[in-house]
CSV table of C-alpha atoms in Angstrom, one decimal:
chain,number,residue,atom,x,y,z
L,1,MET,CA,-5.0,-27.6,18.6
L,2,GLU,CA,-2.9,-26.4,15.7
L,3,ILE,CA,-1.1,-23.0,15.7
L,4,TYR,CA,0.8,-21.6,12.8
L,5,CYS,CA,4.2,-19.9,13.4
L,6,THR,CA,4.2,-16.4,11.9
L,7,ARG,CA,8.0,-16.0,11.8
L,8,PRO,CA,8.7,-15.4,8.1
L,9,SER,CA,11.7,-17.8,8.1
L,10,CYS,CA,9.8,-20.6,9.9
L,11,GLY,CA,6.1,-21.2,9.2
L,12,HIS,CA,6.0,-24.4,11.2
L,13,LEU,CA,2.6,-25.8,12.1
L,14,ASN,CA,2.6,-26.6,15.8
L,15,VAL,CA,0.2,-29.0,17.5
L,16,PHE,CA,-0.7,-28.5,21.2
L,17,PRO,CA,-3.2,-31.2,22.3
L,18,ASP,CA,-3.5,-29.7,25.8
L,19,LEU,CA,-5.2,-26.5,24.4
L,20,ALA,CA,-8.2,-28.6,23.4
L,21,GLN,CA,-8.8,-29.8,27.0
L,22,GLY,CA,-11.1,-28.1,29.4
L,23,ASN,CA,-10.4,-24.4,30.1
L,24,THR,CA,-6.7,-24.7,29.2
L,25,LEU,CA,-7.1,-22.6,26.0
L,26,LYS,CA,-8.2,-19.5,28.1
L,27,THR,CA,-5.8,-20.0,31.0
L,28,THR,CA,-2.5,-20.8,29.2
L,29,GLN,CA,-0.1,-17.8,29.4
L,30,GLN,CA,1.9,-18.5,26.2
L,31,LYS,CA,3.0,-21.2,23.8
L,32,PHE,CA,6.2,-21.1,21.7
L,33,CYS,CA,7.1,-22.6,18.4
L,34,ILE,CA,8.8,-25.9,18.9
L,35,LYS,CA,11.1,-25.2,16.0
L,36,CYS,CA,12.1,-21.5,16.3
L,37,GLY,CA,10.8,-20.3,19.7
L,38,MET,CA,8.5,-17.7,18.2
L,39,PRO,CA,5.6,-16.8,20.6
L,40,MET,CA,2.4,-18.5,19.3
L,41,ILE,CA,-0.3,-16.6,21.1
L,42,LEU,CA,-0.1,-13.2,19.5
L,43,GLY,CA,-1.0,-10.3,21.8
L,44,GLY,CA,-1.8,-12.9,24.5
L,45,ARG,CA,-5.1,-13.5,22.7
L,46,TYR,CA,-4.9,-14.5,19.0
L,47,LEU,CA,-4.0,-18.0,17.7
L,48,PRO,CA,-3.0,-18.1,14.0
L,49,GLU,CA,-4.5,-21.1,12.2
L,50,LYS,CA,-3.2,-20.8,8.6
L,51,PRO,CA,-1.8,-18.3,6.2
L,52,LEU,CA,-4.3,-16.4,4.0
L,53,ALA,CA,-2.2,-14.2,1.8
L,54,ARG,CA,1.3,-12.7,1.5
L,55,GLY,CA,2.3,-9.3,0.1
L,56,GLY,CA,5.3,-7.2,-0.4
L,57,PHE,CA,5.6,-6.0,3.2
L,58,GLY,CA,3.5,-8.5,5.2
L,59,ALA,CA,1.4,-11.6,5.5
L,60,THR,CA,-2.2,-12.3,6.5
L,61,TYR,CA,-3.4,-15.2,8.6
L,62,VAL,CA,-6.7,-16.6,9.7
L,63,ALA,CA,-6.7,-16.7,13.5
L,64,ARG,CA,-8.9,-17.4,16.5
L,65,ASP,CA,-9.8,-15.1,19.3
L,66,ARG,CA,-9.5,-17.3,22.4
L,67,TYR,CA,-11.3,-14.8,24.6
L,68,THR,CA,-14.6,-14.9,22.8
L,69,PRO,CA,-17.4,-17.4,23.6
L,70,THR,CA,-17.2,-19.1,20.2
L,71,VAL,CA,-13.5,-18.6,19.7
L,72,ARG,CA,-14.4,-16.6,16.7
L,73,ARG,CA,-12.3,-16.2,13.6
L,74,CYS,CA,-10.4,-13.0,12.8
L,75,VAL,CA,-7.8,-11.8,10.4
L,76,VAL,CA,-4.3,-11.1,11.7
L,77,LYS,CA,-2.1,-9.0,9.4
L,78,GLN,CA,1.7,-9.0,10.1
L,79,LEU,CA,4.3,-6.5,9.0
L,80,GLN,CA,7.3,-8.5,7.8
L,81,PRO,CA,10.4,-6.3,7.6
L,82,VAL,CA,12.6,-8.8,5.8
L,83,GLY,CA,15.4,-7.6,3.6
L,84,LEU,CA,14.7,-3.9,4.2
L,85,ASN,CA,17.4,-1.3,5.0
L,86,PRO,CA,16.8,1.0,8.1
L,87,GLU,CA,15.2,3.7,6.0
L,88,GLN,CA,12.8,1.3,4.2
L,89,LEU,CA,11.9,-0.3,7.5
L,90,LYS,CA,11.1,3.1,9.0
L,91,ILE,CA,8.8,3.8,6.0
L,92,ALA,CA,7.1,0.4,6.2
L,93,GLN,CA,6.5,0.7,9.9
L,94,ALA,CA,5.0,4.2,9.5
L,95,MET,CA,2.7,2.9,6.8
L,96,PHE,CA,1.6,0.0,8.9
L,97,GLU,CA,0.9,2.2,11.9
L,98,ARG,CA,-1.0,4.6,9.6
L,99,GLU,CA,-3.1,1.7,8.4
L,100,GLY,CA,-4.0,0.8,11.9
L,101,ALA,CA,-4.9,4.4,12.8
L,102,VAL,CA,-7.0,4.7,9.6
L,103,LEU,CA,-8.8,1.4,10.2
L,104,GLU,CA,-9.7,2.5,13.7
L,105,GLU,CA,-11.5,5.5,12.2
L,106,LEU,CA,-12.8,3.9,8.9
L,107,GLY,CA,-13.8,0.6,10.5
L,108,LYS,CA,-16.9,2.3,11.8
L,109,HIS,CA,-18.4,2.0,8.3
L,110,PRO,CA,-20.4,-1.3,8.0
L,111,ASN,CA,-18.7,-2.2,4.7
L,112,ILE,CA,-15.2,-1.9,6.0
L,113,PRO,CA,-13.9,-4.6,8.3
L,114,ASP,CA,-13.5,-3.4,11.9
L,115,LEU,CA,-10.1,-3.0,13.6
L,116,LEU,CA,-9.9,-5.2,16.7
L,117,ALA,CA,-6.3,-4.8,17.9
L,118,PHE,CA,-2.9,-3.3,17.0
L,119,PHE,CA,0.3,-4.4,18.8
L,120,PRO,CA,4.0,-5.4,18.4
L,121,VAL,CA,5.5,-8.7,19.3
L,122,GLN,CA,9.1,-9.1,20.4
L,123,ALA,CA,10.9,-12.3,19.3
L,124,GLY,CA,14.5,-12.2,20.4
L,125,GLN,CA,16.2,-9.3,18.6
L,126,GLU,CA,13.3,-9.0,16.1
L,127,GLU,CA,10.2,-7.0,16.4
L,128,TYR,CA,7.0,-7.7,14.5
L,129,PHE,CA,3.9,-5.6,14.2
L,130,TYR,CA,0.4,-7.0,14.0
L,131,LEU,CA,-3.1,-5.7,13.4
L,132,VAL,CA,-6.2,-7.7,13.9
L,133,GLN,CA,-9.4,-7.2,11.8
L,134,GLU,CA,-12.9,-8.6,11.6
L,135,PHE,CA,-13.0,-11.8,9.5
L,136,ILE,CA,-15.3,-11.8,6.4
L,137,ASP,CA,-16.2,-15.3,5.3
L,138,GLY,CA,-16.5,-15.0,1.5
L,139,LEU,CA,-14.8,-14.6,-1.8
L,140,ASN,CA,-13.0,-11.6,-3.2
L,141,LEU,CA,-14.3,-10.5,-6.7
L,142,GLN,CA,-11.2,-11.8,-8.4
L,143,GLU,CA,-12.0,-15.3,-7.2
L,144,VAL,CA,-15.7,-14.7,-8.2
L,145,ILE,CA,-15.0,-14.0,-11.8
L,146,GLU,CA,-12.4,-16.8,-12.0
L,147,GLN,CA,-14.9,-19.3,-10.6
L,148,HIS,CA,-18.2,-18.0,-12.0
L,149,GLY,CA,-17.3,-15.7,-15.0
L,150,PRO,CA,-18.0,-12.0,-15.6
L,151,LEU,CA,-20.6,-10.1,-13.6
L,152,THR,CA,-23.9,-9.0,-15.1
L,153,GLU,CA,-24.8,-5.3,-15.2
L,154,GLU,CA,-27.3,-5.8,-12.4
L,155,ASP,CA,-24.5,-7.3,-10.2
L,156,LEU,CA,-22.1,-4.6,-11.1
L,157,ARG,CA,-24.6,-1.9,-10.2
L,158,GLU,CA,-25.0,-3.5,-6.8
L,159,VAL,CA,-21.2,-3.4,-6.4
L,160,LEU,CA,-21.1,0.3,-7.4
L,161,GLY,CA,-24.1,1.1,-5.2
L,162,THR,CA,-22.2,-0.3,-2.2
L,163,LEU,CA,-18.6,0.9,-2.9
L,164,LEU,CA,-19.2,4.4,-4.1
L,165,PRO,CA,-20.8,5.4,-0.7
L,166,VAL,CA,-17.9,3.6,1.0
L,167,LEU,CA,-15.4,5.7,-1.0
L,168,GLN,CA,-17.3,8.9,-0.3
L,169,PHE,CA,-17.1,8.0,3.4
L,170,VAL,CA,-13.3,7.3,3.1
L,171,HIS,CA,-12.6,10.5,1.1
L,172,GLU,CA,-14.6,12.7,3.5
L,173,ARG,CA,-12.3,11.6,6.3
L,174,GLY,CA,-9.2,12.7,4.4
L,175,SER,CA,-8.0,9.3,3.1
L,176,ILE,CA,-7.5,7.8,-0.3
L,177,HIS,CA,-7.4,4.1,-0.7
L,178,ARG,CA,-4.9,3.9,-3.6
L,179,ASP,CA,-5.2,0.2,-4.2
L,180,ILE,CA,-8.7,-0.6,-5.4
L,181,LYS,CA,-8.9,-3.8,-7.4
L,182,PRO,CA,-11.1,-7.0,-7.6
L,183,ALA,CA,-8.9,-8.8,-5.1
L,184,ASN,CA,-9.6,-6.1,-2.5
L,185,ILE,CA,-13.4,-6.3,-2.7
L,186,MET,CA,-14.9,-9.1,-0.7
L,187,VAL,CA,-18.5,-10.5,-0.9
L,188,SER,CA,-19.8,-12.2,2.2
L,189,ARG,CA,-21.2,-15.7,1.8
L,190,GLU,CA,-23.8,-15.1,4.4
L,191,THR,CA,-25.1,-11.6,3.7
L,192,GLN,CA,-24.0,-11.1,0.1
L,193,GLU,CA,-22.7,-7.7,1.2
L,194,TYR,CA,-19.6,-6.2,-0.4
L,195,TYR,CA,-16.6,-5.0,1.7
L,196,LEU,CA,-13.6,-2.9,0.8
L,197,LEU,CA,-10.4,-4.4,2.1
L,198,ASP,CA,-6.6,-3.7,2.5
L,199,PHE,CA,-6.0,-0.1,3.5
L,200,GLY,CA,-2.2,-0.7,3.7
L,201,ALA,CA,-1.6,1.7,0.8
L,202,VAL,CA,-4.0,4.4,2.2
L,203,LYS,CA,-2.9,8.0,1.7
L,204,GLN,CA,-4.0,10.7,4.1
L,205,VAL,CA,-4.7,14.1,2.5
L,206,THR,CA,-3.4,16.9,4.7
L,207,ALA,CA,-3.6,20.6,4.5
L,208,ALA,CA,0.0,20.7,3.4
L,209,GLY,CA,-1.3,18.8,0.7
L,210,HIS,CA,0.3,18.4,-2.6
L,211,LYS,CA,3.1,16.0,-1.7
L,212,ARG,CA,4.2,13.4,-4.2
L,213,SER,CA,2.7,10.0,-3.8
L,214,THR,CA,4.8,7.0,-2.8
L,215,GLY,CA,5.1,4.4,-5.5
L,216,ILE,CA,2.6,1.9,-4.1
L,217,PHE,CA,0.0,0.7,-6.6
L,218,THR,CA,-1.1,-2.3,-8.6
L,219,PRO,CA,-0.1,-2.0,-12.2
L,220,GLY,CA,-3.0,-1.8,-14.6
L,221,TYR,CA,-5.5,-0.4,-12.0
L,222,ALA,CA,-3.6,2.7,-10.8
L,223,PRO,CA,-4.3,6.0,-12.6
L,224,PRO,CA,-1.6,7.8,-14.6
L,225,GLU,CA,-0.9,10.4,-11.8
L,226,GLN,CA,-0.4,7.7,-9.2
L,227,MET,CA,2.0,5.7,-11.5
L,228,ARG,CA,4.0,8.9,-12.1
L,229,GLY,CA,4.3,9.4,-8.3
L,230,ASP,CA,2.3,12.7,-8.5
L,231,THR,CA,-0.4,13.9,-6.1
L,232,VAL,CA,-3.4,11.6,-5.8
L,233,PHE,CA,-7.0,12.7,-5.5
L,234,PRO,CA,-10.4,11.1,-4.7
L,235,ALA,CA,-10.7,10.8,-8.5
L,236,SER,CA,-7.7,8.5,-8.4
L,237,ASP,CA,-9.7,6.0,-6.5
L,238,LEU,CA,-12.6,6.4,-9.0
L,239,TYR,CA,-10.2,5.6,-11.9
L,240,ALA,CA,-9.1,2.3,-10.1
L,241,LEU,CA,-12.7,1.5,-9.4
L,242,GLY,CA,-13.6,2.1,-13.1
L,243,VAL,CA,-10.8,-0.3,-14.2
L,244,THR,CA,-12.1,-2.8,-11.6
L,245,CYS,CA,-15.6,-2.5,-13.1
L,246,ILE,CA,-14.6,-3.2,-16.7
L,247,CYS,CA,-12.6,-6.2,-15.6
L,248,LEU,CA,-15.6,-7.5,-13.7
L,249,LEU,CA,-17.9,-7.0,-16.7
L,250,THR,CA,-15.5,-8.6,-19.3
L,251,GLY,CA,-13.7,-11.2,-17.2
L,252,LYS,CA,-10.4,-9.8,-18.6
L,253,ASN,CA,-7.3,-8.4,-17.1
L,254,PRO,CA,-6.5,-4.7,-17.5
L,255,GLU,CA,-3.7,-5.3,-20.0
L,256,ASP,CA,-6.2,-7.0,-22.3
L,257,LEU,CA,-8.5,-3.9,-22.3
L,258,PHE,CA,-6.0,-1.1,-22.7
L,259,ASP,CA,-4.6,-0.1,-26.0
L,260,PRO,CA,-1.1,1.5,-25.6
L,261,THR,CA,-1.0,2.7,-29.2
L,262,THR,CA,-3.9,5.1,-28.5
L,263,ASN,CA,-3.3,5.4,-24.7
L,264,ASP,CA,-7.0,4.6,-24.2
L,265,TRP,CA,-9.4,1.9,-23.0
L,266,HIS,CA,-11.2,-0.3,-25.5
L,267,TRP,CA,-13.3,-2.6,-23.4
L,268,GLN,CA,-16.8,-2.4,-25.0
L,269,ARG,CA,-15.9,-4.8,-27.8
L,270,LEU,CA,-15.1,-7.5,-25.2
L,271,LEU,CA,-18.4,-7.3,-23.3
L,272,PRO,CA,-20.1,-10.7,-23.3
L,273,ALA,CA,-23.5,-9.0,-22.8
L,274,PRO,CA,-25.0,-5.6,-23.6
L,275,ILE,CA,-25.0,-2.9,-21.0
L,276,SER,CA,-27.0,0.3,-20.7
L,277,ALA,CA,-25.7,3.5,-22.2
L,278,ASN,CA,-26.0,5.1,-18.8
L,279,LEU,CA,-23.5,2.6,-17.2
L,280,GLU,CA,-21.2,2.8,-20.2
L,281,ALA,CA,-21.1,6.6,-20.0
L,282,VAL,CA,-20.4,6.6,-16.2
L,283,LEU,CA,-17.5,4.1,-16.6
L,284,THR,CA,-16.1,6.0,-19.6
L,285,LYS,CA,-15.9,9.2,-17.5
L,286,MET,CA,-14.3,7.3,-14.6
L,287,LEU,CA,-11.6,6.0,-16.9
L,288,LEU,CA,-10.5,9.4,-18.4
L,289,SER,CA,-6.7,9.9,-18.2
L,290,ALA,CA,-6.9,13.4,-16.7
L,291,ALA,CA,-8.0,13.5,-13.1
L,292,ASN,CA,-9.9,16.8,-13.5
L,293,GLN,CA,-12.0,15.3,-16.3
L,294,ARG,CA,-13.3,12.4,-14.1
L,295,TYR,CA,-16.0,12.8,-11.4
L,296,ALA,CA,-14.6,14.9,-8.6
L,297,SER,CA,-16.3,12.7,-6.0
L,298,ALA,CA,-17.7,9.3,-5.5
L,299,GLN,CA,-21.1,10.9,-4.8
L,300,GLY,CA,-20.9,12.6,-8.2
L,301,ALA,CA,-20.4,9.2,-9.9
L,302,LEU,CA,-23.2,7.7,-7.8
L,303,THR,CA,-25.6,10.5,-8.8
L,304,ALA,CA,-24.8,10.0,-12.5
L,305,LEU,CA,-25.2,6.3,-12.2
L,306,GLN,CA,-28.7,6.8,-10.7
L,307,THR,CA,-29.8,9.3,-13.3
L,308,PRO,CA,-32.4,7.5,-15.5
L,309,ALA,CA,-30.9,8.6,-18.8
L,310,ALA,CA,-30.3,6.5,-21.9
L,311,LEU,CA,-31.7,3.3,-20.4
L,312,THR,CA,-31.8,1.4,-23.7
L,313,PRO,CA,-29.2,-1.4,-23.4
L,314,VAL,CA,-26.5,-1.1,-26.1
L,315,PRO,CA,-24.6,-4.1,-27.5
L,316,PRO,CA,-20.8,-4.4,-27.2
L,317,ALA,CA,-19.1,-2.1,-29.6
L,318,ALA,CA,-17.6,-3.6,-32.7
L,319,PRO,CA,-13.8,-3.8,-32.8
L,320,VAL,CA,-12.4,-0.4,-33.8
L,321,PRO,CA,-9.0,0.4,-35.3
L,322,PRO,CA,-6.4,1.8,-32.9
L,323,SER,CA,-6.8,5.3,-34.4
L,324,ALA,CA,-10.5,5.5,-33.8
L,325,PRO,CA,-11.5,7.9,-31.0
L,326,ALA,CA,-12.8,6.5,-27.8
L,327,PRO,CA,-16.6,7.0,-27.2
L,328,GLN,CA,-17.5,10.3,-25.5
L,329,PRO,CA,-19.4,10.1,-22.2
L,330,ALA,CA,-23.0,10.9,-22.5
L,331,ALA,CA,-23.7,11.4,-18.8
L,332,PRO,CA,-23.8,14.9,-17.2
L,333,GLN,CA,-20.6,16.0,-15.5
L,334,PRO,CA,-21.6,16.8,-11.9
L,335,SER,CA,-19.4,18.8,-9.6
L,336,GLY,CA,-17.6,17.5,-6.6
L,337,GLY,CA,-20.5,17.3,-4.1
L,338,PRO,CA,-24.0,16.0,-4.3
L,339,GLN,CA,-26.2,17.5,-6.9
L,340,PRO,CA,-29.2,19.7,-6.0
L,341,GLY,CA,-32.6,18.3,-6.2
L,342,PRO,CA,-34.1,14.9,-5.3
L,343,GLN,CA,-32.2,11.8,-6.4
L,344,SER,CA,-33.9,9.2,-8.5
L,345,PRO,CA,-34.0,5.7,-7.2
L,346,PRO,CA,-31.4,3.3,-8.5
L,347,VAL,CA,-32.0,2.1,-12.0
L,348,ARG,CA,-32.5,-1.6,-12.4
L,349,VAL,CA,-31.8,-2.5,-16.0
L,350,GLN,CA,-33.0,-5.9,-17.3
L,351,VAL,CA,-30.0,-7.2,-19.2
L,352,HIS,CA,-30.6,-9.9,-21.8
L,353,ARG,CA,-27.8,-12.2,-22.9
L,354,GLN,CA,-26.7,-11.1,-26.3
L,355,THR,CA,-26.4,-13.5,-29.2
L,356,GLN,CA,-22.7,-14.1,-29.8
L,357,PRO,CA,-21.4,-12.6,-33.1
L,358,LEU,CA,-21.4,-14.9,-36.1
L,359,ARG,CA,-18.2,-16.9,-36.2
L,360,LEU,CA,-17.2,-19.5,-38.8
L,361,PRO,CA,-17.1,-23.1,-37.4
L,362,PRO,CA,-13.9,-25.1,-37.6
L,363,LEU,CA,-12.7,-26.2,-41.0
L,364,GLY,CA,-13.5,-29.8,-40.2
L,365,SER,CA,-17.1,-29.0,-39.5
L,366,GLN,CA,-17.4,-26.9,-42.7
L,367,LEU,CA,-16.0,-29.8,-44.8
L,368,PHE,CA,-18.3,-32.3,-43.1
L,369,GLY,CA,-21.3,-30.1,-43.7
L,370,ALA,CA,-20.4,-29.7,-47.4
L,371,TRP,CA,-20.0,-33.4,-47.8
L,372,VAL,CA,-23.4,-34.1,-46.2
L,373,LEU,CA,-25.1,-31.7,-48.5
L,374,GLY,CA,-23.2,-33.1,-51.5
L,375,PHE,CA,-24.1,-36.6,-50.5
L,376,TRP,CA,-27.8,-35.6,-50.2
L,377,GLY,CA,-27.7,-33.8,-53.6
L,378,GLY,CA,-26.0,-36.8,-55.3
L,379,LEU,CA,-28.7,-39.2,-54.0
L,380,LEU,CA,-31.5,-36.9,-55.1
L,381,GLY,CA,-29.8,-36.6,-58.5
L,382,MET,CA,-29.7,-40.3,-58.9
L,383,LEU,CA,-33.3,-40.5,-57.9
L,384,GLY,CA,-34.2,-37.8,-60.4
L,385,LEU,CA,-32.5,-39.7,-63.3
L,386,ALA,CA,-34.3,-42.9,-62.3
L,387,LEU,CA,-37.7,-41.2,-62.2
L,388,TYR,CA,-37.0,-39.5,-65.5
L,389,ALA,CA,-36.2,-42.8,-67.1
L,390,LYS,CA,-39.3,-44.3,-65.6
L,391,PHE,CA,-41.9,-41.6,-65.7
L,392,GLY,CA,-40.6,-38.7,-67.8
L,393,ILE,CA,-39.5,-35.1,-67.3
L,394,VAL,CA,-42.3,-34.0,-65.0
L,395,SER,CA,-41.3,-36.5,-62.3
L,396,ALA,CA,-37.7,-35.3,-62.2
L,397,VAL,CA,-39.0,-32.1,-60.5
L,398,ILE,CA,-39.7,-34.0,-57.3
L,399,PRO,CA,-36.0,-34.5,-56.3
L,400,GLY,CA,-35.2,-30.9,-57.0
L,401,SER,CA,-38.1,-29.8,-54.7
L,402,LEU,CA,-36.9,-32.2,-52.0
L,403,PHE,CA,-33.3,-30.8,-52.2
L,404,ALA,CA,-34.6,-27.2,-52.0
L,405,MET,CA,-36.8,-28.1,-49.0
L,406,MET,CA,-33.8,-29.8,-47.2
L,407,LEU,CA,-31.6,-26.7,-47.8
L,408,VAL,CA,-34.3,-24.5,-46.2
L,409,LEU,CA,-34.8,-26.8,-43.2
L,410,ARG,CA,-31.0,-27.0,-42.7
L,411,SER,CA,-30.5,-23.3,-42.9
L,412,LEU,CA,-33.3,-22.7,-40.3
L,413,ALA,CA,-31.6,-25.3,-38.1
L,414,ILE,CA,-34.9,-27.3,-38.0
L,415,VAL,CA,-32.8,-30.3,-39.1
L,416,ASP,CA,-29.1,-30.9,-38.7
L,417,ASN,CA,-26.4,-32.9,-40.5
L,418,LYS,CA,-27.5,-36.1,-38.6
L,419,ASP,CA,-31.1,-35.8,-40.0
L,420,VAL,CA,-29.8,-35.2,-43.5
L,421,LEU,CA,-27.7,-38.4,-43.3
L,422,VAL,CA,-30.8,-40.3,-42.0
L,423,PHE,CA,-32.9,-39.2,-44.9
L,424,GLY,CA,-30.1,-40.1,-47.3
L,425,GLY,CA,-29.8,-43.5,-45.7
L,426,ILE,CA,-33.5,-44.1,-46.5
L,427,LEU,CA,-32.9,-43.3,-50.2
L,428,VAL,CA,-29.9,-45.6,-50.6
L,429,PRO,CA,-31.9,-49.0,-50.4
L,430,LEU,CA,-34.6,-47.4,-52.6
L,431,LEU,CA,-32.2,-46.5,-55.3
L,432,GLY,CA,-30.4,-49.9,-55.0
L,433,SER,CA,-33.6,-51.9,-55.4
L,434,GLY,CA,-34.9,-50.0,-58.4
L,435,ASN,CA,-38.4,-50.8,-57.4
L,436,PHE,CA,-40.4,-47.8,-58.3
L,437,PRO,CA,-44.2,-47.7,-58.7
L,438,GLU,CA,-45.4,-48.4,-62.2
L,439,GLY,CA,-46.7,-45.5,-64.2
L,440,ASN,CA,-48.2,-44.9,-67.7
L,441,ALA,CA,-44.8,-45.0,-69.4
L,442,ALA,CA,-44.0,-47.6,-72.1
L,443,PRO,CA,-43.0,-51.0,-70.7
L,444,PRO,CA,-39.3,-51.7,-70.7
L,445,PRO,CA,-37.8,-53.6,-73.6
L,446,PRO,CA,-38.0,-57.4,-73.3
L,447,THR,CA,-35.0,-59.3,-72.2
L,448,VAL,CA,-33.1,-61.0,-75.1
L,449,ALA,CA,-31.1,-64.2,-75.1
L,450,LEU,CA,-28.6,-65.8,-77.3
L,451,GLY,CA,-30.4,-68.6,-79.2
L,452,GLY,CA,-34.0,-69.4,-79.5
L,453,ASP,CA,-36.2,-69.8,-76.4
L,454,ARG,CA,-39.5,-71.5,-76.9
L,455,ARG,CA,-40.6,-70.6,-73.4
L,456,GLY,CA,-41.9,-67.1,-74.2
L,457,ARG,CA,-38.8,-65.1,-75.0
L,458,SER,CA,-37.5,-64.7,-78.6
L,459,GLY,CA,-33.8,-65.1,-79.2
L,460,LEU,CA,-31.6,-62.3,-80.3
L,461,TYR,CA,-30.9,-63.9,-83.7
L,462,ASP,CA,-34.6,-64.5,-84.2
L,463,ARG,CA,-35.3,-60.8,-83.7
L,464,LEU,CA,-32.4,-59.8,-86.0
L,465,ARG,CA,-33.6,-62.2,-88.7
L,466,SER,CA,-37.1,-60.9,-88.5
L,467,VAL,CA,-35.9,-57.4,-89.5
L,468,GLY,CA,-33.3,-58.7,-92.0
L,469,VAL,CA,-30.2,-57.6,-90.1
L,470,PRO,CA,-26.9,-59.1,-91.5
L,471,ILE,CA,-25.1,-61.3,-89.0
L,472,PRO,CA,-21.3,-61.8,-89.0
L,473,LEU,CA,-20.0,-65.2,-90.1
L,474,GLU,CA,-17.2,-65.3,-87.6
L,475,PRO,CA,-17.3,-66.4,-85.0
L,476,PHE,CA,-20.0,-68.9,-85.9
L,477,VAL,CA,-22.6,-69.2,-83.2
L,478,SER,CA,-24.7,-72.3,-82.9
L,479,LEU,CA,-28.3,-71.4,-83.8
L,480,GLY,CA,-29.8,-74.7,-83.0
L,481,ASN,CA,-31.4,-76.3,-86.2
L,482,ARG,CA,-31.1,-72.9,-88.1
L,483,SER,CA,-28.3,-72.2,-90.5
L,484,ALA,CA,-26.6,-69.1,-91.9
L,485,GLU,CA,-25.8,-68.5,-95.6
L,486,PRO,CA,-22.9,-66.3,-96.4
L,487,LEU,CA,-23.9,-63.3,-98.4
L,488,ARG,CA,-22.1,-62.9,-101.7
L,489,GLY,CA,-19.2,-60.5,-101.5
L,490,SER,CA,-19.7,-60.0,-97.8
L,491,ASN,CA,-18.5,-61.2,-94.4
L,492,PHE,CA,-22.0,-61.4,-93.2
L,493,ALA,CA,-24.6,-64.2,-93.5
L,494,LYS,CA,-28.3,-64.1,-93.6
L,495,VAL,CA,-30.2,-66.2,-91.2
L,496,THR,CA,-32.7,-68.6,-92.8
């Protein structure tokens, strides 16, 4: 059996074959890292298998609980006080213990992983703290959009419909998450349920209340008051959730959606699909800079989202200059608690994929298309000249009609450049052969030859002589048994 060493400076993968034999796994007291001597069985129960993630103050591992019938998976989170001075270490330990205490209370919610254990481990002169949580087998939403692209409105409404009640539950118990982002929202492979993760930055609201916030946040997602280190509110989590939503809808990072010149969000122009005016208004209100202008509670945002107002899907907004004002929210502004009156059922908006805005094709494609149409037009022009010489002016209308018809078919995408080239290829041998159907036009002039031809064709000189055309004396050309007399005072001779 493989067990991963959790000492930050080691990380050795140990192999213990005896743990896979019989009942040894449950009866063994302890195993130690063969490289650094770190205890391997954490809390006497949990066996780390592999690292899962690493943050500023800790690391997360996938582990096994050896005292469960199926040796089920769990998540072990370790505080790693490396490179911290005593004051920083004290703060980090306090935060870690607070996370454990909060999770013990908040883990009762079905969409928050349950806390299973919290304990220290002594390794020589070093002490490490661990907490163990329920394992959720799935992907976080950052991984979802990286692998599958942006979410649809229907999917996003499902996310909001799950997380807003979770946040209401958290806020009602005096806590603020302070680190909501796509990477901290997990979707289960088995149940497709959404879970809110990572309460390491949680802030508990006390009666002594308006203390400055510690500088723990994810840039781009944190609201202005949290970035300044000011007091945070439930509306602070709603701002971070709003940023998360527009990132999920567009597939973009926050820095791609925020315009620092206007200090405002411009995300509508980057939507790959239209959304309803109701959802747009709710997100716009969640993203307002001033905390007192946002929804005062998660329940207020949920009520606004479930209000069947302005259901017509609206397309992504056209790009606006930086000086243009941001769209004003159209949704009502409820107060902090639930609104009176019955709530409407969640709105399920049928979202249709929007046709992408017109964009010019690459220059090479434009030049090729122009050449194809020019090639087709040139062939039809040659055909028109041939028909004109053969049948007259009326027949020349045919190529013009064919060219106009081809332009219409090409513009409607009924035919493409390949089809135009095929039709052009059919015309090439026709023009090369010159075999057109006979019409009522005059027959072509007979072929002439130098010298007499008694087999049906009159010679050139015979024809000239018949009309009395003078013929140059030099150079003399043999005319058979005919002769040419010079004309007096002239360089020409008359054939006799």
